[in-house]
Coordinates of C-alpha atoms in Angstrom, one line a residue:
Chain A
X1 CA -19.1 -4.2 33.1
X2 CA -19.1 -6.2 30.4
X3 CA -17.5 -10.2 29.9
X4 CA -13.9 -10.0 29.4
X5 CA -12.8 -11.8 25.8
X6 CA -10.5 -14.4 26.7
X7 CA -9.4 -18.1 25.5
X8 CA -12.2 -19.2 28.4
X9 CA -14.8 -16.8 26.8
X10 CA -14.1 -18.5 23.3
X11 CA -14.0 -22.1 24.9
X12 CA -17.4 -21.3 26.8
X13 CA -19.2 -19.7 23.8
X14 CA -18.2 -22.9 21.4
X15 CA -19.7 -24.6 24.2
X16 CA -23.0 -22.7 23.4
X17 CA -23.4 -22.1 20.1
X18 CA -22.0 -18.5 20.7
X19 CA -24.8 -17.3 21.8
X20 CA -23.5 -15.1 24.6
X21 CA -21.2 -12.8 22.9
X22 CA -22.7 -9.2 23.8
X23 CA -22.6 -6.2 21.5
X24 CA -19.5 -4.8 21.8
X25 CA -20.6 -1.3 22.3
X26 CA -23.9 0.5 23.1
X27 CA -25.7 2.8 20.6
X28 CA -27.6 5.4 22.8
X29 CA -29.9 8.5 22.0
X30 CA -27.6 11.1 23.1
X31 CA -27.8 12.9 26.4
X32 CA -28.5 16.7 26.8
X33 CA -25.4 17.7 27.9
X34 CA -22.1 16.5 28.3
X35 CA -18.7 17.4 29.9
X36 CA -16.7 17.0 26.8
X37 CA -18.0 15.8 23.1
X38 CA -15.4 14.5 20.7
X39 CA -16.4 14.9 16.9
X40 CA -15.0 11.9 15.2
X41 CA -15.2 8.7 15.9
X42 CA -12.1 6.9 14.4
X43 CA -9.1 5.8 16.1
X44 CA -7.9 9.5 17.4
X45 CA -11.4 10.6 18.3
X46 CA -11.8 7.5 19.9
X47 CA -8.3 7.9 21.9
X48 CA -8.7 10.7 22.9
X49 CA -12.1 9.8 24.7
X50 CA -10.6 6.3 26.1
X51 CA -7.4 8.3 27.6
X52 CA -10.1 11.8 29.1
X53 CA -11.8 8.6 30.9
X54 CA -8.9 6.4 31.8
X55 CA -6.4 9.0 32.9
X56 CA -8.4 11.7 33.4
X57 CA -11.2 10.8 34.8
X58 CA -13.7 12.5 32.9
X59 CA -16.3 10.2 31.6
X60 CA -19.6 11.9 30.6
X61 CA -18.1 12.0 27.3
X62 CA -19.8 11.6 24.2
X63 CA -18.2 10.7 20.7
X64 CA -19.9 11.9 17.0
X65 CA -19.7 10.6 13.9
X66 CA -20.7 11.2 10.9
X67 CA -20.5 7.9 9.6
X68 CA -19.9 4.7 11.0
X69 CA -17.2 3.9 13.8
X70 CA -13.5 3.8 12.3
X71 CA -14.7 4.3 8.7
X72 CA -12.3 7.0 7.4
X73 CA -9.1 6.5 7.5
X74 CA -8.8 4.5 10.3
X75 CA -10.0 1.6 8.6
X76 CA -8.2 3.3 5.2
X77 CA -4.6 3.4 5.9
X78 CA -2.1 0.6 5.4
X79 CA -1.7 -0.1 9.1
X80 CA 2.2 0.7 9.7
X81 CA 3.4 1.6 13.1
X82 CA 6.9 2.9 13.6
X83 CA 8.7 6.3 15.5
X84 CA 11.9 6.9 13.7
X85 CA 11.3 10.5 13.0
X86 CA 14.2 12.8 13.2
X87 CA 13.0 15.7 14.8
X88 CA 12.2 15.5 18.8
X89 CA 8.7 16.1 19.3
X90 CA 7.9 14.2 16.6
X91 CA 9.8 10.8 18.1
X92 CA 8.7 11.8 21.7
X93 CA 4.7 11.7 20.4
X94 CA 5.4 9.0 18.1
X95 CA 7.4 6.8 20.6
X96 CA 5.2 7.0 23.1
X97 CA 2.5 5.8 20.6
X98 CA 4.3 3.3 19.6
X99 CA 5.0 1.6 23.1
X100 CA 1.8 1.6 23.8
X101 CA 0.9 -0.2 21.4
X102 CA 2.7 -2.5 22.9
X103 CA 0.8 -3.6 25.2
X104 CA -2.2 -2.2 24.2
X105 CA -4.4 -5.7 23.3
X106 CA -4.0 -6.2 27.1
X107 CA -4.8 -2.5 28.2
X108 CA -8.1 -2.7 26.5
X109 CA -8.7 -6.6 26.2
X110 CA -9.4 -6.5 22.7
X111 CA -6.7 -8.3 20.5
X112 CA -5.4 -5.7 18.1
X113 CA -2.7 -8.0 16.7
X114 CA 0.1 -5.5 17.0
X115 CA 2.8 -7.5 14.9
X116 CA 6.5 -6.2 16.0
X117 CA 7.6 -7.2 12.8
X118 CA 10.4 -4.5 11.7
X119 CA 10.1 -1.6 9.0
X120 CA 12.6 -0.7 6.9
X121 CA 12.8 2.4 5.3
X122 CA 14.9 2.0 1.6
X123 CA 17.8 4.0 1.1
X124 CA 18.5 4.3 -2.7
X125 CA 20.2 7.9 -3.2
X126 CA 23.3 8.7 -1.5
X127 CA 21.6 11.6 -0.1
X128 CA 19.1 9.4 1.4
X129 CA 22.0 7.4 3.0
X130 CA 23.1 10.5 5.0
X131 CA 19.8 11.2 5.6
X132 CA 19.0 8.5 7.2
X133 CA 22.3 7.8 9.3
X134 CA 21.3 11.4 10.6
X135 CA 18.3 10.0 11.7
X136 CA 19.5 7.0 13.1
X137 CA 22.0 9.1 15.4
X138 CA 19.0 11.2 16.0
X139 CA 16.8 8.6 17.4
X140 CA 19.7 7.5 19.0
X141 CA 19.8 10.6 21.4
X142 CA 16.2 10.7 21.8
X143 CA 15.9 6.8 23.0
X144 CA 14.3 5.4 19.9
X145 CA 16.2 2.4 18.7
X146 CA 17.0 2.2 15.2
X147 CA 19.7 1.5 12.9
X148 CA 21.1 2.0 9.7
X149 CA 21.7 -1.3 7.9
X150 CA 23.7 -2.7 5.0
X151 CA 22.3 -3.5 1.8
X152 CA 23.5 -7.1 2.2
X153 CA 21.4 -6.9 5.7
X154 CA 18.5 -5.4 4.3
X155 CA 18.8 -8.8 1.3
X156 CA 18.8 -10.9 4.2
X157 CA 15.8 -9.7 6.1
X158 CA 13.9 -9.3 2.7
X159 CA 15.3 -11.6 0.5
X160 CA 12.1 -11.3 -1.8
X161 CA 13.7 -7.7 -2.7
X162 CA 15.7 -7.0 -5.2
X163 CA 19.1 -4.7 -4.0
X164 CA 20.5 -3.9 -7.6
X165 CA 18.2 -2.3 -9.4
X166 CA 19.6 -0.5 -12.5
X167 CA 18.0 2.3 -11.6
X168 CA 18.0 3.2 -7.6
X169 CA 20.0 0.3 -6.0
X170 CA 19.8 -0.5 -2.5
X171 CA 22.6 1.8 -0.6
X172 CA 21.5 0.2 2.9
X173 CA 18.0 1.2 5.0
X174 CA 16.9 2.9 7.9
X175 CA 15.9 -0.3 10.3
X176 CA 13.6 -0.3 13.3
X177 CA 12.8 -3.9 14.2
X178 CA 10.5 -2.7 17.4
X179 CA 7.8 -1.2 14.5
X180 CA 5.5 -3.5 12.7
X181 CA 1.8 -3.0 11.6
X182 CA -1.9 -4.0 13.6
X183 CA -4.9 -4.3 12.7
X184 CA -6.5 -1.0 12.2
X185 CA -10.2 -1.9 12.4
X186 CA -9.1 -3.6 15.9
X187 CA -8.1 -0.5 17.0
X188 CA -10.8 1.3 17.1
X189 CA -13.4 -1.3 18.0
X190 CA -11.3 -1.9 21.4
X191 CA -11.3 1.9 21.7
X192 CA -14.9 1.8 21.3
X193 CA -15.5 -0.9 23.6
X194 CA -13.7 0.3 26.3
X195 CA -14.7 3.8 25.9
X196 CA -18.6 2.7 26.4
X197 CA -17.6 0.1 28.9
X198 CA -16.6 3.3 31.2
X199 CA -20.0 4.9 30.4
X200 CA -19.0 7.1 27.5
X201 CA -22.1 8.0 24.4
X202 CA -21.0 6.7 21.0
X203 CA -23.3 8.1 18.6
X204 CA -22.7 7.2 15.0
X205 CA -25.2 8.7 12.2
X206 CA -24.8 11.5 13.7
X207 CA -22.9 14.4 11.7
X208 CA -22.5 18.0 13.2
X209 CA -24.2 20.7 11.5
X210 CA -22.8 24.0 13.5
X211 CA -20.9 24.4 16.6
X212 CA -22.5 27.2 18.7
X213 CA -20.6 30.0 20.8
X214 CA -21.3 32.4 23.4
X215 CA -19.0 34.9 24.4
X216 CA -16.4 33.9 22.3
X217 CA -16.3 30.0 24.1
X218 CA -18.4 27.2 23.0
X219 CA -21.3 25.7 24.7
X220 CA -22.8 22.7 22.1
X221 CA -23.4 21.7 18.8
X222 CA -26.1 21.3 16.6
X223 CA -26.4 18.4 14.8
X224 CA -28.5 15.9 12.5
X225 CA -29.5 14.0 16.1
X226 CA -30.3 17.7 17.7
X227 CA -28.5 20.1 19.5
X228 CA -26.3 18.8 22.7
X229 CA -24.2 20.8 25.1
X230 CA -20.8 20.5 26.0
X231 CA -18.4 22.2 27.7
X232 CA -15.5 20.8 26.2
X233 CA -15.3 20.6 22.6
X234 CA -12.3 18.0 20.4
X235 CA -12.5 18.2 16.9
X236 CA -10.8 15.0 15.7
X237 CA -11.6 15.0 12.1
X238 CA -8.9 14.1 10.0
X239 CA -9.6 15.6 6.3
X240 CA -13.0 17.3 7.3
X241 CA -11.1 19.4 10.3
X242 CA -11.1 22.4 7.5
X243 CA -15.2 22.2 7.3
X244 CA -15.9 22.0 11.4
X245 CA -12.7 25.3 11.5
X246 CA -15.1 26.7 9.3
X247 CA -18.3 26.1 11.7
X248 CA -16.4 27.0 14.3
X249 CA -15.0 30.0 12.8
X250 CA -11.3 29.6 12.3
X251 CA -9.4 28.9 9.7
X252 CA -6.7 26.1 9.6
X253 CA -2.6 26.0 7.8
X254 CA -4.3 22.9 6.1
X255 CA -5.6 21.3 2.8
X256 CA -7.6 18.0 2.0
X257 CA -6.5 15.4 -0.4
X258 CA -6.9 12.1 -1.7
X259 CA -4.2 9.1 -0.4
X260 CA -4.9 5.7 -1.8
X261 CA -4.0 2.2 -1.1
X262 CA -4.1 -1.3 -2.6
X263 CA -3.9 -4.9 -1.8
X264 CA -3.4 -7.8 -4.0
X265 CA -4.8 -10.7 -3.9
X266 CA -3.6 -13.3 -1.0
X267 CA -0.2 -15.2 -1.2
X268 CA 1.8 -17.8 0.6
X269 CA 3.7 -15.8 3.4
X270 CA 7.1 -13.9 1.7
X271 CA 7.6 -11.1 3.9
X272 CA 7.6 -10.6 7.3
X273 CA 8.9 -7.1 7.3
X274 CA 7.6 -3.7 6.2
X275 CA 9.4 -2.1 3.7
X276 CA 8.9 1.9 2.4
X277 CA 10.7 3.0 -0.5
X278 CA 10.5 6.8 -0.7
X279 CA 12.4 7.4 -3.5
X280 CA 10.8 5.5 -5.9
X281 CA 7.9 6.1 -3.5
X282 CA 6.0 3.0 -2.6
X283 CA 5.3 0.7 0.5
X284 CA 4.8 -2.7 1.1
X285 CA 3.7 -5.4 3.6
X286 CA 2.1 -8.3 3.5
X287 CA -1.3 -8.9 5.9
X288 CA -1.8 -11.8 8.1
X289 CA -4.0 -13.2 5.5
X290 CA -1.5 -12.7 2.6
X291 CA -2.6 -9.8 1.1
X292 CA 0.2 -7.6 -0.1
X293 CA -0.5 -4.2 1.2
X294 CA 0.4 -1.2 -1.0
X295 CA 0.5 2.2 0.2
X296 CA 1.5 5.2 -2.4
X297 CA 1.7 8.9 -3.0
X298 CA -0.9 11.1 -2.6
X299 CA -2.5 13.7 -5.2
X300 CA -1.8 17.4 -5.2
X301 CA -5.0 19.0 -5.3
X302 CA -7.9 19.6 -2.7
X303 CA -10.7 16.7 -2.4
X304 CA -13.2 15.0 -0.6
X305 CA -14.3 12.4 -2.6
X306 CA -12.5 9.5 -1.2
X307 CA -10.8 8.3 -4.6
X308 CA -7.7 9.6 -6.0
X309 CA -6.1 9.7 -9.6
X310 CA -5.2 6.6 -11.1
X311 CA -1.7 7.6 -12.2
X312 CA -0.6 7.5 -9.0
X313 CA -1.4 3.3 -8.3
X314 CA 0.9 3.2 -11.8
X315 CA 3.8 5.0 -10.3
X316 CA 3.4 3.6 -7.2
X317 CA 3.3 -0.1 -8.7
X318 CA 5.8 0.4 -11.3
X319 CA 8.5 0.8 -8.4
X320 CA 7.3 -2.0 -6.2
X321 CA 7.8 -4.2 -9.1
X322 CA 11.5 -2.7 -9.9
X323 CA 11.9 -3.4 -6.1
X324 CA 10.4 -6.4 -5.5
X325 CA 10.3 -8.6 -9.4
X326 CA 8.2 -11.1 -8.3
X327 CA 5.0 -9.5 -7.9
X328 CA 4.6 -8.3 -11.1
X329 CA 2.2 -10.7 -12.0
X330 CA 0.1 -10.5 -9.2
X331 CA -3.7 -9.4 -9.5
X332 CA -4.8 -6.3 -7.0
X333 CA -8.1 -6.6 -5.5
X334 CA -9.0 -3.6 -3.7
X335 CA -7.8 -0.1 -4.2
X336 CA -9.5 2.9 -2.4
X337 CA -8.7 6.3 -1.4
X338 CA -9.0 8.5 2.4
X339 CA -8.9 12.2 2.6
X340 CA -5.3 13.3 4.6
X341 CA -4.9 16.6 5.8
X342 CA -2.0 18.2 5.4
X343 CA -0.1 20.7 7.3
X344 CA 2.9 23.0 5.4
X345 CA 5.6 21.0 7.9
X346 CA 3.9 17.6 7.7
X347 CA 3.7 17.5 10.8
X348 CA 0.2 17.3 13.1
X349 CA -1.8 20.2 15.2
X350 CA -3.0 18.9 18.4
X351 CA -4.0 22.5 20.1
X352 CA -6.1 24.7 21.6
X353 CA -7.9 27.1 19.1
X354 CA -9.5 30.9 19.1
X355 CA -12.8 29.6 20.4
X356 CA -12.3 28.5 24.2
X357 CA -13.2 25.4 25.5
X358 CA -12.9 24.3 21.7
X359 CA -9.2 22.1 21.0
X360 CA -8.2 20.4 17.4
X361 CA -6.5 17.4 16.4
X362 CA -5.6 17.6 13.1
X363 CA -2.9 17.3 10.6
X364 CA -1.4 14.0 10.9
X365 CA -2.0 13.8 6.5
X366 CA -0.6 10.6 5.3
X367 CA 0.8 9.0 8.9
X368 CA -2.0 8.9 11.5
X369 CA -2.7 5.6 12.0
X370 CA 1.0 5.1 14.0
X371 CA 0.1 7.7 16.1
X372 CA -2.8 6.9 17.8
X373 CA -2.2 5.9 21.1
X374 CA 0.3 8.9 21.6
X375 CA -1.9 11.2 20.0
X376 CA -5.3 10.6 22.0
X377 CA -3.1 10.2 25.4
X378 CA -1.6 13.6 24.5
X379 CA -5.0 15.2 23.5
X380 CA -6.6 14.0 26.3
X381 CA -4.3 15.8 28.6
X382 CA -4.4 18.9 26.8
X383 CA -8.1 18.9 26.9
X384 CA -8.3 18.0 30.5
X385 CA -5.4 20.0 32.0
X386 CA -4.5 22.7 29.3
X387 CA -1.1 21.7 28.9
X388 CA 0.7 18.2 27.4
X389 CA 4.5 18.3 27.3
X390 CA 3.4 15.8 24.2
X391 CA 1.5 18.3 22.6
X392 CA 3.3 21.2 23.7
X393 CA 5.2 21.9 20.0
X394 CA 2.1 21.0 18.2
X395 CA 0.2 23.6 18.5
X396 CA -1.5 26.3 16.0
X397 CA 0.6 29.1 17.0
X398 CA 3.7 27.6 15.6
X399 CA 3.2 28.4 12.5
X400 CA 2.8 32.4 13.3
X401 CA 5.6 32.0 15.2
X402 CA 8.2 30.1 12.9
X403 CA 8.9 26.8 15.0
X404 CA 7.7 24.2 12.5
X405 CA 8.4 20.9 13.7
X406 CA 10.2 20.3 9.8
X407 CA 9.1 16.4 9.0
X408 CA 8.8 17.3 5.2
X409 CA 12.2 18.4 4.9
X410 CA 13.4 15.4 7.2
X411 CA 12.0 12.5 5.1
X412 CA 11.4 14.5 2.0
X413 CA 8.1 12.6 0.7
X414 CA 4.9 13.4 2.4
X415 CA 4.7 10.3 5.3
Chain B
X1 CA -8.8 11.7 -15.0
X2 CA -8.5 14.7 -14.3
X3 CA -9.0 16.9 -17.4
X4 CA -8.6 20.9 -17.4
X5 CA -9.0 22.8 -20.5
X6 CA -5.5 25.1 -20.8
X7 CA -6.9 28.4 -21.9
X8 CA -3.7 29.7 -23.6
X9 CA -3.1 26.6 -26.0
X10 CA -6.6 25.4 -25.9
X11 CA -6.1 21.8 -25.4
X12 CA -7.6 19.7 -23.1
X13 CA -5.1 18.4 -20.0
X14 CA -5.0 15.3 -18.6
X15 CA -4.1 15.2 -15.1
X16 CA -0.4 14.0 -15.7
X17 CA 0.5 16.7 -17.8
X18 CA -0.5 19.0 -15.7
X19 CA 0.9 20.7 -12.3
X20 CA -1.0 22.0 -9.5
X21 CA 0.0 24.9 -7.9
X22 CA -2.7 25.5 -5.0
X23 CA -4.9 28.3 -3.3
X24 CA -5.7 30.8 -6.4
X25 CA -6.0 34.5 -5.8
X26 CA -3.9 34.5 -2.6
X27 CA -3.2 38.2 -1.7
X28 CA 0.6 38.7 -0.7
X29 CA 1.1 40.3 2.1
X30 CA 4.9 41.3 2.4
X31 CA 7.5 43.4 5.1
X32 CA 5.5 45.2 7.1
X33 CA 2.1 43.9 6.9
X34 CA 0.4 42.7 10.2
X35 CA 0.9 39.4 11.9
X36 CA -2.3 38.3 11.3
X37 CA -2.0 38.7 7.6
X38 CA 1.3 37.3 7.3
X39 CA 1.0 34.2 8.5
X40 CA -2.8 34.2 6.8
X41 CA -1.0 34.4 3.2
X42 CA 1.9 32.0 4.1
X43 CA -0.2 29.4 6.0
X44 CA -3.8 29.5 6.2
X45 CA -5.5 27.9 3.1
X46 CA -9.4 27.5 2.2
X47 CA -9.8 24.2 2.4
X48 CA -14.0 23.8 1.2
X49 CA -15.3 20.7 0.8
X50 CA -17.5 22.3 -2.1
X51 CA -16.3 25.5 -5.0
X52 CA -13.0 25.7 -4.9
X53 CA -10.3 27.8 -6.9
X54 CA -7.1 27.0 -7.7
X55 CA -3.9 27.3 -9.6
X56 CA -2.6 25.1 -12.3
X57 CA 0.6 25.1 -14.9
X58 CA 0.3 23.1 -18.1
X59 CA 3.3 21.9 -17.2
X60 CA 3.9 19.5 -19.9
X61 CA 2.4 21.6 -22.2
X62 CA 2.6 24.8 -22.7
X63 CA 4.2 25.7 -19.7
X64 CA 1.7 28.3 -18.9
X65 CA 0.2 29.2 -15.3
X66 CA -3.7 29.6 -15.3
X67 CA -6.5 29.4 -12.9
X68 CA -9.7 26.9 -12.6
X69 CA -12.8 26.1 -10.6
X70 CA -13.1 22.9 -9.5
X71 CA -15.8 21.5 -6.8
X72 CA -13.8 19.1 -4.1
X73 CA -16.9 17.4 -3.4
X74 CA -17.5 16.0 -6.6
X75 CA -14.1 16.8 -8.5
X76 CA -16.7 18.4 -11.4
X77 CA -14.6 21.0 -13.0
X78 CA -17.0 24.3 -14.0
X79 CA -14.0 26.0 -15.7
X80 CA -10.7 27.4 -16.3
X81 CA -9.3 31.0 -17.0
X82 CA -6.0 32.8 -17.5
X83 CA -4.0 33.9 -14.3
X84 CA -4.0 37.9 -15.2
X85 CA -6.8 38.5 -12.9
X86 CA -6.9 38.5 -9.3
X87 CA -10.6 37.7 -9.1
X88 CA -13.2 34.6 -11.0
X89 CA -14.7 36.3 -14.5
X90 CA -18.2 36.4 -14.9
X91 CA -18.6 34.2 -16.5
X92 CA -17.1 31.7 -14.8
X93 CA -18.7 32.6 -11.5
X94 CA -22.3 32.8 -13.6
X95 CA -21.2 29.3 -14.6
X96 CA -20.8 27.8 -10.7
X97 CA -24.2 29.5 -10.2
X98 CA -25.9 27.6 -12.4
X99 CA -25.1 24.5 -10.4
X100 CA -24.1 25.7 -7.0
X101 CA -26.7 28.3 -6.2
X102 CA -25.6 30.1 -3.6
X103 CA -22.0 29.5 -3.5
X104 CA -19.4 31.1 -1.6
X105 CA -15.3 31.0 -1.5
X106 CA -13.3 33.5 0.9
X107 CA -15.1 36.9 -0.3
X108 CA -16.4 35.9 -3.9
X109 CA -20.0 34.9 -4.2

């Protein structure tokens, strides 16, 4: 069991030169055989194992990656949290996500720094406005509290902004003041840590080469550590879920491309909401060390390289600095690209698949980070039990059988 | 950048004048075709981290549709030819060769 991290801990380590911090995870050789193996270790992956262990009770678990812990797109995205989708399963899977993020620094004693600090969603076309009253009355019925705000409300909470652009004025904003951002790295390093405080294998380095199958149900993988056995299989991949399909032998409604972000350099504090402009199409927040963080559009053709087209950083920057004037002279710092995967409904596949014993989480393109919590508590159950009423609309045969859960045509960017 | 060469006008595209239009060489499968290849032509898409083939329209150009290959791993572009075919050229496919021995995509090789 290892220390818990509290305001004692830090008192007693500055007392010793910190020299009793322990690693926060092991890094074992991996075992022969294990109940369940999750490929991908990033926040889902690692969700997913936390909640088989924790709720579940399965805990002979081991977790692949290919890389290093939470380097895709956990540690790519622009760290916003929020549930006010329109359609039901989508808020249900979302909302539950988002409420356990909550509380989720003290589920897994690790500080994750989930800031409640409000996103608002810009509403600059009058057919955004009834868009987004429709999905405030929507999240209404479904228990998800938002609101659709004035313009002169939406100056007040973000007075940085500027409402009267000659262009796409402000027409008032969708409002949820429960959502905020964390700290995405956070996430997955208390995932980690809790998932091998319960015993579970994290094995980075360690990419998958084939999965094997007898009989039509899988019984390991082959990969660049060896071969281990399993008799549970979660492929939790994010853009590479098209590659293991392919090992695996199906084929997935699903393409990879390139979404890219940006942060400036660090400023006094002069926002302390989020705001996402989807008409103009660009986000903003600003990080607890001052950064503003800049999320934009993502390109239209298949790739894996991790960078995407710089035309899109100019359209995306253009309109943040028609919406908000006085960062036009600031200097950017970083900019870098993760690989989404897309679904035709923009919305995620968390399902079993042809191969038994095998399930995928996939899908969640340019809004996975949100979803975590939700989506590994889900997953988990589907894993351990079969069945997840979170999951239950998510899954692969949807799209044979015409249910999409729509959230393309609901927001009407990619999100 | 991304630059394609647009066979019909001959110039070479950057990225922002062009449009991409997805999975080349997709088989439709209408009214009366199985399940399975229904929803295989309306949903499932190759998705290779490696040779890939797609659609493209010179949209700010010349307005024509055409076809190119492309390799997602490395976004190295190893040509582009008109869409009146329902299959890679050649030359095109001799081209891929030469740098990705080996290579397949859905049934080509």
């Amino acid at each position: 069991m290892k220390k818990r991290y509290s305001a004692f801990a830090i008192a007693r380590e500055a007392m010793r030169n910190h020299l009793g911090w322990e690693r926060a995870w092991a890094s074992p050789i991996p075992k022969a055989k294990y109940d369940a193996i999750i490929i991908g270790a990033g926040g889902h992956g690692l969700a997913t194992a936390y909640y088989l262990g924790k709720n579940h009770g399965i805990r002979n678990v081991a977790i692949l990656e290919k890389g290093w812990l939470g380097g895709g797109n956990t540690g790519r995205n622009t760290t916003i949290i929020r549930s006010n989708y329109l359609q039901d399963p989508s808020a249900a899977i979302y909302e539950k996500s988002r409420s356990l993020y909550e509380t989720l620094s003290q589920d897994l004693n690790y500080n994750i720094m989930y800031s409640p600090r409000g996103v608002m969603m810009l509403a600059q076309t009058h057919h955004e406005v009834r868009g987004y009253q429709r999905t405030a009355y929507a999240n209404a019925l479904q228990g998800v509290k938002t609101e659709f705000i004035s313009p002169r409300r939406v100056k007040e909470l973000c007075p940085i902004m500027n409402i009267d652009g000659p262009r796409y004025p402000v027409l008032g904003a969708l409002w949820q003041d429960r959502a905020g951002t964390a700290r995405h790295d956070a996430v997955a390093w208390g995932y980690a840590r809790a998932c091998s405080d319960m015993g579970m294998d994290i094995i980075q380095q360690c990419e998958v080469t084939a999965i094997r199958r007898e009989g039509g149900r899988v019984v390991g993988v082959d990969t660049t550590k060896g071969a281990i056995d399993c008799n549970k299989l979660g492929i939790v991949v994010a853009g590479h879920s098209g590659v293991l399909a392919d090992m695996a032998g199906f084929r997935l409604p699903i393409e990879s491309v390139a979404l890219q972000a940006l942060v400036s350099e660090p400023i006094k504090p002069c926002m302390d909401v989020v705001v996402m402009a989807n008409t103009v199409h660009g986000y903003m927040s600003q990080s607890d060390k001052g950064e503003m963080v800049i999320g934009g559009g993502a390109d239209g053709y298949n790739n894996y390289t991790q960078r995407g087209s710089f035309h899109h950083i100019e359209e995306t920057v253009r309109a943040l600095v028609e919406t908000f004037p006085m960062i036009a002279r600031l200097k950017m710092l970083r900019q870098w690209g993760g690989i989404v995967d897309m679904t035709g409904d923009r919305s995620p596949i968390l399902s079993k698949t042809p191969v038994e014993n095998v399930f995928i989480n996939c899908g969640w393109g340019t809004g996975g980070f949100k979803a975590i919590p939700g989506s590994g508590w889900g997953f988990a159950e589907l894993m351990a039990t079969g069945h997840s009423p979170l999951t239950a609309e998510f899954g692969l045969e949807r799209f044979r059988e015409g249910r999409f859960v729509d959230e393309s045509v609901a927001a009407g960017v990619a999100h | 950048m991304l630059t394609l060469h647009c066979p019909y006008c001959g110039i070479d595209a950057d990225e922002t004048e062009l449009a991409p239009g997805g999975e080349a060489h997709l088989r439709r499968f209408g009214p009366g075709s199985s399940d399975d290849d229904f929803e295989s032509y309306l949903f499932a898409r190759e998705n290779p981290k490696g040779v890939h083939f797609e659609r493209w329209r010179h949209a700010y150009g010349c307005g024509k549709w055409f076809h190119a290959a492309r390799c997602t791993a490395t976004l190295e572009v190893f040509g582009t030819y008109p869409a009146q075919t329902t299959e890679p050229p050649q030359d095109i496919r001799d081209a891929i060769s030469a740098k990705r021995p080996g290579w397949t995509w859905r049934t080509f090789a």
